PDB file of C-alpha atoms in Angstrom:
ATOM      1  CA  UNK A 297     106.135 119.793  79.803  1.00  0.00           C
ATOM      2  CA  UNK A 298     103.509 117.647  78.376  1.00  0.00           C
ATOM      3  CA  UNK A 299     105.725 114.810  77.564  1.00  0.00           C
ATOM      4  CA  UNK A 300     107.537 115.007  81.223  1.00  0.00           C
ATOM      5  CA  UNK A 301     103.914 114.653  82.850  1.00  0.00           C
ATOM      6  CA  UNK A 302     102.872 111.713  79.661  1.00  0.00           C
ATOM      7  CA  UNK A 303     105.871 110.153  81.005  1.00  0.00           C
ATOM      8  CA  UNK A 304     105.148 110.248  84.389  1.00  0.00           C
ATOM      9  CA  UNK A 305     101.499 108.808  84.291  1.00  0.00           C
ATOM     10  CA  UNK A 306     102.765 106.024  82.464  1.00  0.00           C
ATOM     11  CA  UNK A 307     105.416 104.859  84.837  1.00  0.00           C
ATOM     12  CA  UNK A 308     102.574 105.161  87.399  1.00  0.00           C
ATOM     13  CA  UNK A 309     100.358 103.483  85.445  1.00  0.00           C
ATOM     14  CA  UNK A 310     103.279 100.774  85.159  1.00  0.00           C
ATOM     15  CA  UNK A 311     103.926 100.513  88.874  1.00  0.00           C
ATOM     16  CA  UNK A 312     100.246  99.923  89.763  1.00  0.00           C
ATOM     17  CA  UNK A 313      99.728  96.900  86.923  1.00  0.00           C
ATOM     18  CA  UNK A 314     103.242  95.589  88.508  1.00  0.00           C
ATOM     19  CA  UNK A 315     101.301  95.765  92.166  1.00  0.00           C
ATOM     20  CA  UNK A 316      98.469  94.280  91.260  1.00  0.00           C
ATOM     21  CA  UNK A 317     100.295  91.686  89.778  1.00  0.00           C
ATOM     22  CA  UNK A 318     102.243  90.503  92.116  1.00  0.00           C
ATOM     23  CA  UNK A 319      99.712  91.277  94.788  1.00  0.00           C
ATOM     24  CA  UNK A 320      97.040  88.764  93.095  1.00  0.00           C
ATOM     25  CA  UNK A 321     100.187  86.651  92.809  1.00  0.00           C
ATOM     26  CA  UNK A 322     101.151  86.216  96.080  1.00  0.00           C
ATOM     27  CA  UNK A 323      98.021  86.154  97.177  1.00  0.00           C
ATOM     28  CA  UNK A 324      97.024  83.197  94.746  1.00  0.00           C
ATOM     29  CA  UNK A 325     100.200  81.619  95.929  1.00  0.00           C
ATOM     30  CA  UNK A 326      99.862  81.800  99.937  1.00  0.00           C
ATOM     31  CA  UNK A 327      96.664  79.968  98.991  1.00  0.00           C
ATOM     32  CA  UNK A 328      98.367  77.126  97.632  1.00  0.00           C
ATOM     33  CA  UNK A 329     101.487  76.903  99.506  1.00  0.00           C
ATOM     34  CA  UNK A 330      99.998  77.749 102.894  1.00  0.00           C
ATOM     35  CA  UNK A 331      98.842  73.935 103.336  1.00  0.00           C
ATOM     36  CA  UNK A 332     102.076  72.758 101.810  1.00  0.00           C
ATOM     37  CA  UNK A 333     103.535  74.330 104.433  1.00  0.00           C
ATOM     38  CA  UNK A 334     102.242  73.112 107.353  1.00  0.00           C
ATOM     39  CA  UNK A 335     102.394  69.431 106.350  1.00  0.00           C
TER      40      UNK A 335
END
């Protein structure tokens, strides 16, 4: 039971680095790209 719930919480734990990742990516990258894009 212990290990089903360790597992769990680290998946989660996964899925939110994964978010913020790609959230401070894309974020980063609409920065740069958005003037690129209108020229």
């Amino acid at each position: 039971m212990l290990k089903k719930v360790a597992l769990v919480n680290r998946i989660c734990l996964l899925l939110l680095a994964v978010l913020m990742l790609v959230g401070t990516n894309a974020e980063a990258g609409h920065l740069q790209a958005g003037p690129a894009y209108r020229s």
